[in-house]
Coordinates of C-alpha atoms in Angstrom, one line a residue:
M6 CA -5.5 -16.9 26.8
D7 CA -4.0 -18.0 23.4
T8 CA -0.3 -18.5 22.9
F9 CA 1.6 -18.3 19.6
D10 CA 5.2 -18.1 18.5
A11 CA 4.6 -14.7 17.0
V12 CA 1.9 -12.1 17.1
V13 CA 1.8 -9.7 14.1
V14 CA 0.2 -6.4 14.9
G15 CA -1.3 -4.8 11.8
A16 CA -2.5 -6.6 8.7
G17 CA -0.8 -4.5 6.1
H18 CA 1.0 -6.2 3.3
N19 CA 4.3 -6.2 5.1
G20 CA 2.8 -7.8 8.2
L21 CA 1.0 -10.4 6.1
A22 CA 4.2 -11.2 4.3
A23 CA 6.0 -11.7 7.6
A24 CA 3.1 -13.9 8.8
V25 CA 3.2 -16.0 5.6
H26 CA 7.0 -16.7 5.8
L27 CA 7.0 -17.4 9.5
S28 CA 4.1 -19.8 9.3
R29 CA 5.9 -21.6 6.4
R30 CA 8.9 -21.9 8.6
G31 CA 7.0 -23.7 11.3
W32 CA 6.0 -20.8 13.6
S33 CA 2.5 -20.5 15.0
V34 CA 1.3 -17.0 14.1
A35 CA -1.6 -14.7 15.0
V36 CA -2.3 -11.5 13.1
V37 CA -4.4 -8.8 14.8
E38 CA -5.8 -5.9 13.0
A39 CA -7.7 -2.9 14.3
G40 CA -9.7 -2.4 11.2
A41 CA -12.6 -4.2 9.6
A42 CA -10.5 -5.4 6.7
A43 CA -6.9 -6.4 6.2
G44 CA -4.6 -4.5 3.8
G45 CA -3.4 -1.3 5.5
A46 CA -2.7 1.1 2.7
V47 CA -3.6 -1.5 0.0
K48 CA -7.4 -1.6 -0.1
T49 CA -10.2 -1.6 -2.7
A50 CA -13.7 -0.6 -1.9
E51 CA -16.9 0.8 -3.5
L52 CA -16.3 4.3 -2.3
T53 CA -18.7 6.2 -4.6
L54 CA -21.5 4.1 -6.1
P55 CA -22.3 0.4 -6.2
G56 CA -20.2 -1.5 -8.8
F57 CA -17.4 1.2 -8.8
R58 CA -14.3 -0.4 -7.2
H59 CA -11.7 2.1 -6.1
D60 CA -8.2 1.5 -4.8
V61 CA -8.4 3.5 -1.7
F62 CA -4.6 4.2 -1.4
A63 CA -2.1 2.3 -3.5
M64 CA -2.9 1.4 -7.1
N65 CA 0.4 0.3 -8.8
L66 CA 1.4 -3.3 -7.9
S67 CA 4.7 -3.4 -9.9
M68 CA 6.8 -3.5 -6.8
F69 CA 4.9 -6.4 -5.4
A70 CA 5.1 -8.3 -8.7
G71 CA 8.9 -7.7 -8.8
S72 CA 9.5 -8.6 -5.1
Q73 CA 11.4 -11.4 -3.6
F74 CA 8.3 -12.3 -1.6
F75 CA 6.3 -12.8 -4.7
A76 CA 9.1 -14.8 -6.4
T77 CA 9.1 -17.1 -3.4
Y78 CA 5.4 -17.6 -3.0
K79 CA 4.1 -17.0 -6.5
D80 CA 2.5 -20.4 -7.1
E81 CA 0.7 -20.3 -3.7
L82 CA -0.5 -16.8 -4.2
V83 CA -1.9 -17.4 -7.6
T84 CA -3.6 -20.5 -6.3
H85 CA -5.4 -18.2 -3.8
G86 CA -6.6 -15.8 -6.5
L87 CA -3.8 -13.3 -7.1
R88 CA -4.1 -11.9 -10.6
F89 CA -2.2 -9.1 -12.2
L90 CA -3.1 -7.2 -15.4
P91 CA -0.2 -5.9 -17.5
V92 CA -0.1 -2.2 -18.5
S93 CA 1.0 -1.4 -22.0
D94 CA 1.1 2.4 -21.6
C95 CA 2.5 3.0 -18.2
F96 CA 2.7 6.8 -17.4
A97 CA 2.6 10.1 -19.1
S98 CA 2.9 13.8 -18.3
V99 CA 0.7 16.6 -19.8
F100 CA 2.1 20.0 -20.4
R101 CA 0.8 23.5 -20.5
D102 CA 0.5 23.5 -24.3
H103 CA -1.7 20.4 -24.0
T104 CA 0.8 18.1 -25.5
Y105 CA 1.9 15.0 -23.6
L106 CA 4.8 12.6 -23.4
G107 CA 4.5 9.1 -22.2
V108 CA 6.4 5.8 -21.5
S109 CA 5.1 2.6 -22.9
A110 CA 6.3 -0.9 -22.4
D111 CA 7.1 -0.9 -26.1
L112 CA 10.5 0.8 -26.3
D113 CA 10.2 1.8 -29.9
K114 CA 6.9 3.6 -29.1
T115 CA 8.6 5.5 -26.2
L116 CA 11.6 6.3 -28.4
S117 CA 9.4 7.6 -31.2
A118 CA 7.5 9.9 -28.8
I119 CA 10.8 11.3 -27.3
F120 CA 12.4 11.6 -30.8
A121 CA 9.6 13.9 -31.9
I122 CA 10.7 16.3 -29.1
S123 CA 14.5 15.7 -29.1
K124 CA 16.7 13.3 -31.1
K125 CA 19.4 13.7 -28.5
D126 CA 17.1 12.7 -25.7
A127 CA 15.8 9.7 -27.6
L128 CA 19.4 8.5 -27.9
A129 CA 20.0 9.3 -24.2
W130 CA 16.9 7.4 -23.3
R131 CA 17.9 4.3 -25.2
D132 CA 21.4 4.5 -23.6
M133 CA 19.8 4.8 -20.2
V134 CA 17.6 1.7 -20.8
E135 CA 20.7 -0.2 -21.8
R136 CA 22.6 0.9 -18.7
F137 CA 19.6 0.0 -16.5
R138 CA 19.9 -3.6 -17.6
G139 CA 23.3 -3.7 -16.0
D140 CA 22.3 -1.6 -13.0
A141 CA 19.1 -3.3 -12.1
P142 CA 20.4 -6.6 -10.6
H143 CA 22.8 -4.8 -8.3
I144 CA 20.5 -2.0 -7.3
F145 CA 17.6 -4.4 -6.6
A146 CA 20.0 -6.7 -4.7
L147 CA 20.9 -3.7 -2.4
L148 CA 17.3 -2.6 -2.0
G149 CA 16.3 -6.2 -1.1
S150 CA 18.9 -6.6 1.6
P151 CA 18.7 -5.6 5.3
M152 CA 20.5 -2.4 5.9
P153 CA 23.3 -2.7 7.0
S154 CA 24.1 -6.4 6.5
V155 CA 26.5 -8.9 5.1
A156 CA 24.1 -9.4 2.2
A157 CA 24.2 -5.7 1.4
A158 CA 27.9 -5.7 1.5
R159 CA 28.0 -8.7 -0.8
A160 CA 25.7 -6.9 -3.2
V161 CA 28.2 -3.9 -3.3
V162 CA 31.2 -6.2 -3.8
S163 CA 29.5 -8.2 -6.5
A164 CA 28.7 -4.9 -8.3
W165 CA 32.3 -3.8 -8.0
R166 CA 33.6 -7.0 -9.4
K167 CA 31.2 -7.0 -12.4
Q168 CA 30.9 -3.3 -13.1
G169 CA 34.0 -1.8 -11.7
G170 CA 34.9 1.1 -9.4
A171 CA 33.7 3.8 -11.8
W172 CA 30.2 2.2 -11.8
L173 CA 30.2 2.2 -8.0
A174 CA 31.1 5.9 -8.0
D175 CA 28.4 6.8 -10.5
T176 CA 25.8 4.8 -8.5
A177 CA 26.9 6.6 -5.3
R178 CA 26.4 9.9 -7.0
L179 CA 22.9 8.7 -8.2
L180 CA 22.0 7.8 -4.6
L181 CA 22.9 11.3 -3.5
A182 CA 21.8 13.4 -6.5
T183 CA 18.8 15.7 -6.7
P184 CA 16.3 14.9 -9.5
R185 CA 17.2 18.2 -11.3
D186 CA 21.0 17.5 -11.3
F187 CA 20.5 13.9 -12.5
L188 CA 18.1 14.9 -15.2
D189 CA 20.2 17.9 -16.4
A190 CA 23.1 15.6 -16.7
H191 CA 21.3 13.2 -19.1
F192 CA 18.5 15.1 -20.9
H193 CA 17.9 18.4 -22.7
S194 CA 14.2 18.6 -23.2
P195 CA 12.1 20.2 -20.4
Q196 CA 9.3 17.7 -21.2
V197 CA 11.5 14.6 -20.6
K198 CA 12.8 16.1 -17.4
A199 CA 9.3 17.0 -16.1
M200 CA 8.0 13.5 -17.0
L201 CA 10.7 11.8 -14.9
A202 CA 10.8 14.4 -12.1
A203 CA 7.1 13.8 -11.4
W204 CA 7.9 10.4 -10.0
G205 CA 9.9 12.1 -7.2
M206 CA 6.7 13.8 -6.1
H207 CA 5.2 10.4 -5.4
L208 CA 7.6 10.3 -2.5
D209 CA 8.8 13.6 -1.0
F210 CA 11.4 14.5 -3.5
A211 CA 11.1 17.9 -5.0
P212 CA 13.3 18.6 -8.0
D213 CA 16.1 20.0 -5.7
T214 CA 16.0 17.5 -2.9
A215 CA 19.2 15.5 -2.4
G216 CA 18.7 11.8 -2.7
G217 CA 15.7 12.2 -4.9
A218 CA 17.1 11.0 -8.2
L219 CA 17.0 7.3 -7.5
F220 CA 13.3 6.7 -7.5
P221 CA 12.5 8.5 -10.7
Y222 CA 15.3 6.6 -12.4
I223 CA 14.2 3.2 -11.1
E224 CA 10.5 3.7 -11.7
A225 CA 10.9 5.0 -15.2
M226 CA 13.4 2.4 -16.3
A227 CA 11.6 -0.5 -14.6
D228 CA 8.4 0.5 -16.3
Q229 CA 10.2 0.8 -19.6
S230 CA 12.1 -2.5 -19.2
F231 CA 9.5 -4.7 -17.4
G232 CA 6.2 -2.9 -17.7
M233 CA 3.7 -2.0 -15.0
V234 CA 1.0 -4.1 -13.4
V235 CA -2.3 -3.4 -11.6
G236 CA -4.5 -5.8 -9.7
D237 CA -7.2 -7.6 -11.5
G238 CA -10.4 -6.3 -9.9
G239 CA -8.4 -4.0 -7.5
A240 CA -5.1 -3.7 -5.7
D241 CA -6.6 -5.8 -2.9
T242 CA -6.0 -8.9 -5.0
I243 CA -2.6 -9.2 -3.2
I244 CA -4.2 -8.9 0.2
K245 CA -7.0 -11.5 -0.6
A246 CA -4.4 -13.9 -1.8
M247 CA -2.1 -13.5 1.2
C248 CA -5.0 -13.9 3.6
G249 CA -6.2 -16.9 1.7
L250 CA -2.8 -18.5 2.0
L251 CA -2.6 -17.7 5.7
H252 CA -6.1 -19.2 6.3
A253 CA -5.0 -22.3 4.5
E254 CA -1.9 -22.5 6.8
G255 CA -4.2 -22.2 9.8
V256 CA -3.0 -18.7 10.7
D257 CA -5.4 -16.8 13.0
I258 CA -6.3 -13.4 11.5
R259 CA -8.4 -11.3 13.9
L260 CA -10.1 -8.2 12.5
R261 CA -11.7 -5.5 14.5
S262 CA -9.2 -6.3 17.2
P263 CA -7.3 -3.2 18.2
V264 CA -4.2 -3.6 20.4
V265 CA -4.1 -1.3 23.3
E266 CA -0.9 -2.6 24.9
I267 CA 2.2 -4.5 23.9
E268 CA 2.9 -6.4 27.1
T269 CA 6.5 -6.8 28.3
K270 CA 8.2 -8.8 31.0
M271 CA 11.8 -8.1 32.2
G272 CA 12.5 -6.0 29.1
S273 CA 11.1 -8.4 26.5
A274 CA 7.8 -8.3 24.6
C275 CA 5.7 -11.2 25.6
G276 CA 2.3 -10.5 23.9
V277 CA -0.5 -8.1 23.4
R278 CA -3.7 -7.0 25.1
L279 CA -6.7 -6.2 22.9
A280 CA -9.3 -3.5 23.5
D281 CA -11.8 -6.1 24.7
G282 CA -9.4 -7.4 27.3
T283 CA -8.2 -10.4 25.4
R284 CA -4.5 -11.3 26.0
I285 CA -2.4 -13.1 23.4
V286 CA 1.0 -14.5 24.4
A287 CA 3.9 -14.3 22.0
R288 CA 6.6 -16.8 22.8
R289 CA 9.2 -15.6 20.3
A290 CA 8.3 -12.3 18.8
V291 CA 5.8 -9.4 18.5
V292 CA 6.0 -7.9 15.0
A293 CA 4.6 -4.4 14.8
N294 CA 3.6 -3.5 11.3
L295 CA 2.8 0.0 12.5
H296 CA 4.4 3.5 12.5
P297 CA 7.0 3.5 15.3
Q298 CA 5.3 6.6 16.9
L299 CA 2.2 4.6 17.5
V300 CA 4.1 1.7 19.0
F301 CA 6.4 3.8 21.3
G302 CA 4.0 6.6 21.8
S303 CA 1.0 4.7 23.1
L304 CA 1.3 0.9 23.0
L305 CA 4.3 0.4 25.3
P306 CA 4.6 1.3 29.0
P307 CA 7.1 4.1 29.6
D308 CA 10.7 3.0 30.3
P309 CA 13.4 5.5 31.4
G310 CA 16.0 3.2 29.9
R311 CA 14.4 3.8 26.5
A312 CA 14.2 7.5 26.7
E313 CA 16.8 8.3 24.1
F314 CA 15.3 5.9 21.6
D315 CA 11.8 7.2 22.3
A316 CA 12.9 10.8 21.7
R317 CA 14.4 9.8 18.3
V318 CA 11.2 8.1 17.3
A319 CA 9.2 11.2 18.4
R320 CA 11.3 13.2 16.0
I321 CA 10.6 11.1 12.9
R322 CA 9.6 13.6 10.3
P323 CA 6.6 12.9 8.1
G324 CA 6.5 13.5 4.4
P325 CA 4.0 15.9 3.0
G326 CA 0.3 15.2 3.3
T327 CA -1.8 13.7 0.5
M328 CA -5.4 14.1 -0.6
M329 CA -7.2 11.2 -2.5
I330 CA -10.1 12.0 -4.8
H331 CA -12.0 9.1 -6.2
L332 CA -14.3 9.8 -9.1
A333 CA -17.1 7.7 -10.7
L334 CA -17.6 8.9 -14.3
D335 CA -20.4 8.3 -16.9
G336 CA -17.7 8.0 -19.6
P337 CA -13.9 8.2 -20.1
P338 CA -12.2 11.6 -19.7
N339 CA -11.5 13.5 -22.9
W340 CA -8.0 14.7 -22.6
R341 CA -7.2 17.8 -24.6
A342 CA -3.8 16.2 -25.4
G343 CA -5.5 13.4 -27.4
E344 CA -7.5 10.3 -27.0
A345 CA -4.4 8.1 -26.7
L346 CA -3.7 9.7 -23.3
G347 CA -6.7 7.9 -22.0
R348 CA -4.9 4.5 -22.3
F349 CA -2.1 5.4 -19.8
A350 CA -2.3 4.0 -16.2
Y351 CA -1.0 7.2 -14.8
V352 CA -1.2 10.8 -16.0
H353 CA 0.9 13.3 -14.1
I354 CA -0.4 16.9 -14.1
A355 CA 3.0 18.4 -13.1
P356 CA 4.0 20.2 -16.3
D357 CA 7.4 21.6 -15.3
L358 CA 10.1 21.5 -12.6
A359 CA 9.4 25.1 -11.5
M360 CA 5.8 24.2 -10.7
M361 CA 6.8 21.1 -8.7
S362 CA 9.4 23.1 -6.7
K363 CA 6.8 25.8 -6.0
V364 CA 4.2 23.2 -4.8
Y365 CA 6.7 21.6 -2.5
A366 CA 7.9 24.9 -1.0
E367 CA 4.3 26.1 -0.4
A368 CA 3.3 22.8 1.3
A369 CA 6.4 22.8 3.5
S370 CA 5.5 26.3 4.6
G371 CA 2.0 25.2 5.6
L372 CA 0.3 26.7 2.6
L373 CA -2.3 25.1 0.4
P374 CA -0.5 25.0 -3.0
A375 CA -2.1 27.3 -5.5
E376 CA -1.6 24.9 -8.4
P377 CA -1.5 21.3 -7.0
V378 CA 0.4 18.4 -8.4
L379 CA -2.1 15.7 -9.6
V380 CA -1.4 12.0 -10.2
V381 CA -4.4 10.8 -12.2
G382 CA -4.8 7.0 -12.2
Q383 CA -7.0 5.5 -14.9
P384 CA -7.6 2.0 -13.7
T385 CA -10.6 1.3 -15.9
A386 CA -8.4 1.9 -19.0
I387 CA -6.7 -1.4 -18.0
D388 CA -9.4 -3.1 -16.0
P389 CA -12.9 -2.3 -17.2
S390 CA -14.3 -4.7 -14.6
R391 CA -13.9 -2.0 -11.9
A392 CA -16.9 -0.1 -13.1
P393 CA -20.3 -1.0 -14.7
E394 CA -20.2 -1.3 -18.5
G395 CA -19.5 2.0 -20.2
K396 CA -18.6 3.7 -16.9
H397 CA -15.1 4.7 -15.6
I398 CA -13.3 5.6 -12.4
L399 CA -10.4 8.0 -11.8
W400 CA -7.9 7.7 -9.0
V401 CA -6.6 11.2 -8.3
Q402 CA -3.8 11.7 -5.8
V403 CA -3.0 15.3 -4.8
R404 CA 0.6 15.3 -3.9
A405 CA 2.5 17.5 -1.4
L406 CA 0.0 19.1 0.9
P407 CA 0.5 20.5 4.4
S408 CA -0.8 18.4 7.3
A409 CA -1.5 21.6 9.3
I410 CA -2.8 24.5 7.2
V411 CA -1.5 28.0 8.0
G412 CA -2.7 29.7 4.8
D413 CA -3.6 29.4 1.2
A414 CA -1.1 30.3 -1.5
A415 CA -3.9 31.3 -3.8
G416 CA -5.6 33.4 -1.1
T417 CA -9.1 32.1 -1.7
I418 CA -9.6 29.3 0.9
E419 CA -10.1 30.8 4.4
A420 CA -10.4 27.5 6.3
R421 CA -7.4 26.5 8.4
D422 CA -8.5 22.9 9.2
W423 CA -8.9 20.0 6.8
D424 CA -12.5 19.2 7.6
R425 CA -13.5 22.6 6.3
A426 CA -10.8 23.0 3.6
K427 CA -11.3 19.6 2.1
E428 CA -14.1 20.3 -0.3
P429 CA -12.9 23.7 -1.6
Y430 CA -9.4 22.3 -2.1
A431 CA -10.9 19.2 -3.9
E432 CA -12.7 21.7 -6.2
R433 CA -9.3 23.4 -6.9
A434 CA -7.9 20.1 -7.9
L435 CA -10.9 19.3 -10.1
D436 CA -10.7 22.7 -11.7
L437 CA -7.1 21.9 -12.7
L438 CA -8.2 18.5 -14.1
E439 CA -10.9 20.1 -16.1
Q440 CA -8.3 22.3 -17.8
Y441 CA -6.6 19.3 -19.2
A442 CA -9.7 17.0 -19.6
P443 CA -12.6 19.4 -20.4
G444 CA -16.0 18.0 -19.6
V445 CA -14.9 15.7 -16.8
R446 CA -17.2 17.5 -14.4
S447 CA -20.2 16.9 -16.7
K448 CA -19.4 13.2 -16.6
L449 CA -19.1 13.1 -12.8
I450 CA -21.7 10.8 -11.1
G451 CA -20.0 10.2 -7.8
R452 CA -17.0 11.2 -5.8
A453 CA -15.3 10.5 -2.5
V454 CA -12.6 12.8 -1.1
F455 CA -10.1 11.9 1.6
S456 CA -8.1 14.9 3.0
P457 CA -4.8 14.3 4.8
L458 CA -6.7 14.1 8.0
D459 CA -9.1 11.6 6.6
L460 CA -6.2 9.4 5.5
E461 CA -4.9 9.3 9.1
R462 CA -8.4 8.5 10.3
E463 CA -8.7 5.7 7.8
N464 CA -5.2 4.4 8.6
P465 CA -3.5 5.8 11.8
C466 CA -0.1 4.9 10.4
L467 CA -0.5 7.7 7.9
I468 CA 0.3 10.4 10.4
G469 CA -0.6 13.8 9.1
G470 CA -1.8 12.3 5.9
D471 CA 1.7 11.2 5.0
N472 CA 1.2 8.1 2.9
L473 CA 5.0 7.4 3.1
S474 CA 5.0 6.7 6.9
G475 CA 8.0 9.1 7.2
S476 CA 10.0 11.3 4.9
H477 CA 12.5 9.5 2.6
H478 CA 15.1 12.2 2.7
L479 CA 18.6 11.0 3.2
D480 CA 18.6 11.6 7.0
Q481 CA 15.6 9.2 7.3
N482 CA 16.6 6.6 4.7
F483 CA 18.9 3.6 4.4
I484 CA 20.6 3.0 7.8
F485 CA 18.6 5.9 9.3
R486 CA 15.2 4.4 8.7
P487 CA 13.3 4.5 11.0
V488 CA 16.1 5.9 13.3
A489 CA 19.9 5.4 13.4
G490 CA 21.0 2.2 14.9
Y491 CA 17.7 0.4 14.4
S492 CA 17.4 -0.1 10.6
R493 CA 17.4 -3.9 11.0
Y494 CA 13.9 -4.1 12.3
R495 CA 14.8 -4.7 16.0
T496 CA 13.9 -2.3 18.8
P497 CA 15.4 -1.7 22.3
V498 CA 12.6 -4.0 23.6
R499 CA 13.8 -7.6 23.2
R500 CA 11.6 -9.7 20.9
L501 CA 9.7 -6.7 19.6
Y502 CA 10.4 -6.0 15.9
M503 CA 9.1 -3.4 13.4
C504 CA 8.3 -3.6 9.8
G505 CA 6.3 -1.5 7.3
A506 CA 6.8 1.6 5.3
S507 CA 8.5 3.4 8.2
T508 CA 11.4 0.9 8.0
W509 CA 13.9 0.0 5.3
P510 CA 13.4 -0.1 2.3
G511 CA 10.5 2.3 2.8
A512 CA 7.1 3.0 1.2
G513 CA 5.7 0.9 -1.7
T514 CA 3.9 -2.4 -2.3
G515 CA 7.0 -4.6 -2.4
A516 CA 6.5 -6.2 1.1
G517 CA 10.3 -6.0 1.5
S518 CA 10.6 -5.2 5.2
G519 CA 8.1 -7.8 6.3
F520 CA 9.7 -10.5 4.2
M521 CA 13.3 -9.6 5.2
L522 CA 12.4 -9.5 8.9
A523 CA 10.6 -12.9 8.7
K524 CA 13.7 -14.4 7.1
M525 CA 15.9 -13.0 9.8
L526 CA 13.7 -14.3 12.6
A527 CA 13.2 -17.7 11.0
G528 CA 17.0 -18.1 10.4
S529 CA 16.6 -18.5 6.6
A530 CA 18.4 -15.3 5.5
K531 CA 22.0 -16.5 5.4
G532 CA 24.6 -13.8 5.8
T533 CA 22.3 -11.1 6.9

């Protein structure tokens, strides 16, 4: 029976970040992972044909590149192979008239594109970029602090001193605003509004969802100001580097080692039991990089004293389901909007706010949306090494789908379970893609489709195919994530802690929760 200071359950990027920092602070650490590979929702694999490397889930690594964790361990991670590739043309949206509007790292290029549509909006965009330069340090300081904490309070006080009370009021409004209200207040062009609102659909923010304005604002302005990055060879470059660093530190990473029980003694977590009967003792902490419903629904013995907390966890509401479609192509897509569109990392097929609202409402009602929202990633436009010479891959995310199907908004798909509905719905998505990129089907030489149910099978933390590990609506965000009273990673079980997308600051590749938790445990986060 092995004994460590901490056992990390789940080798997602947050769990690995926690393990790195704890080991660097002198803790002995074991990481146990049920799957055959580390990474959680950050994985790269040959899903279609040999030589075609697809990011299974996450593709954009900008949050990781801008994270406190990367800033702290950059040199070591680079030593262990971490490589980013900068993206010049970050994202674009296509519209029904087959024009497009995009954001490039070159501000003049972006302004020129917006100016062609609306001079007023080009000036408003320039003003927003300038405002973001003042906003960013304070917003990112808040997002990078435990919630609530002295550090978060200090971030607010610092912002007040430097920016004033009016800035705080405006920022509070931004945190509460819907995407539509925020965009209507700043822009006139429907194209500019649609281009930004599409980022809300990456989470679970329809145009009229309160609290949904912040992410489109941050993502768009960060891409404009700092650019975007993807992983050289795949998103798993961050996982390989973290695992390499952990191995160099002597950290034990055990794959194919599912945990069947988190063991407790006198109300404290004291270790884990694996499916093969192996017991691992944790002297100081068990860190669960898992969805709380998995931890408190199956890995812990029942405890009447925990009944209220367990009931709250059981009520955690998922975001909409997601479908992933990975395509291997014999050549690049030919976008009707123009060849230049093929250089963008992301192309959103979400042409207007009405369409996005309709999709979200249909999915929330259990209906397969008639016209799905597509996020089309073009990784080989930035990294040709991901496919054989002359070949390409597309990463297609179908946003806002029901986890349980009660009907089809278009009235053509009869299946009411994802195993039977998967292929016909993938065909609907490809039909839509074909409208904007004619001939893509004729170039198709391989594909892999993951329904929301398949996503959960691949990663049990993605309950119902929710790649967010819980809705980000206001009642499940900030101090309410994952549940009220437990936003600082602790649980009612002493020495048992949570991290991951279900906890603050939520979904994304920034490794924020794992790093903040590790700093708190190791005593190196002053004032938290």
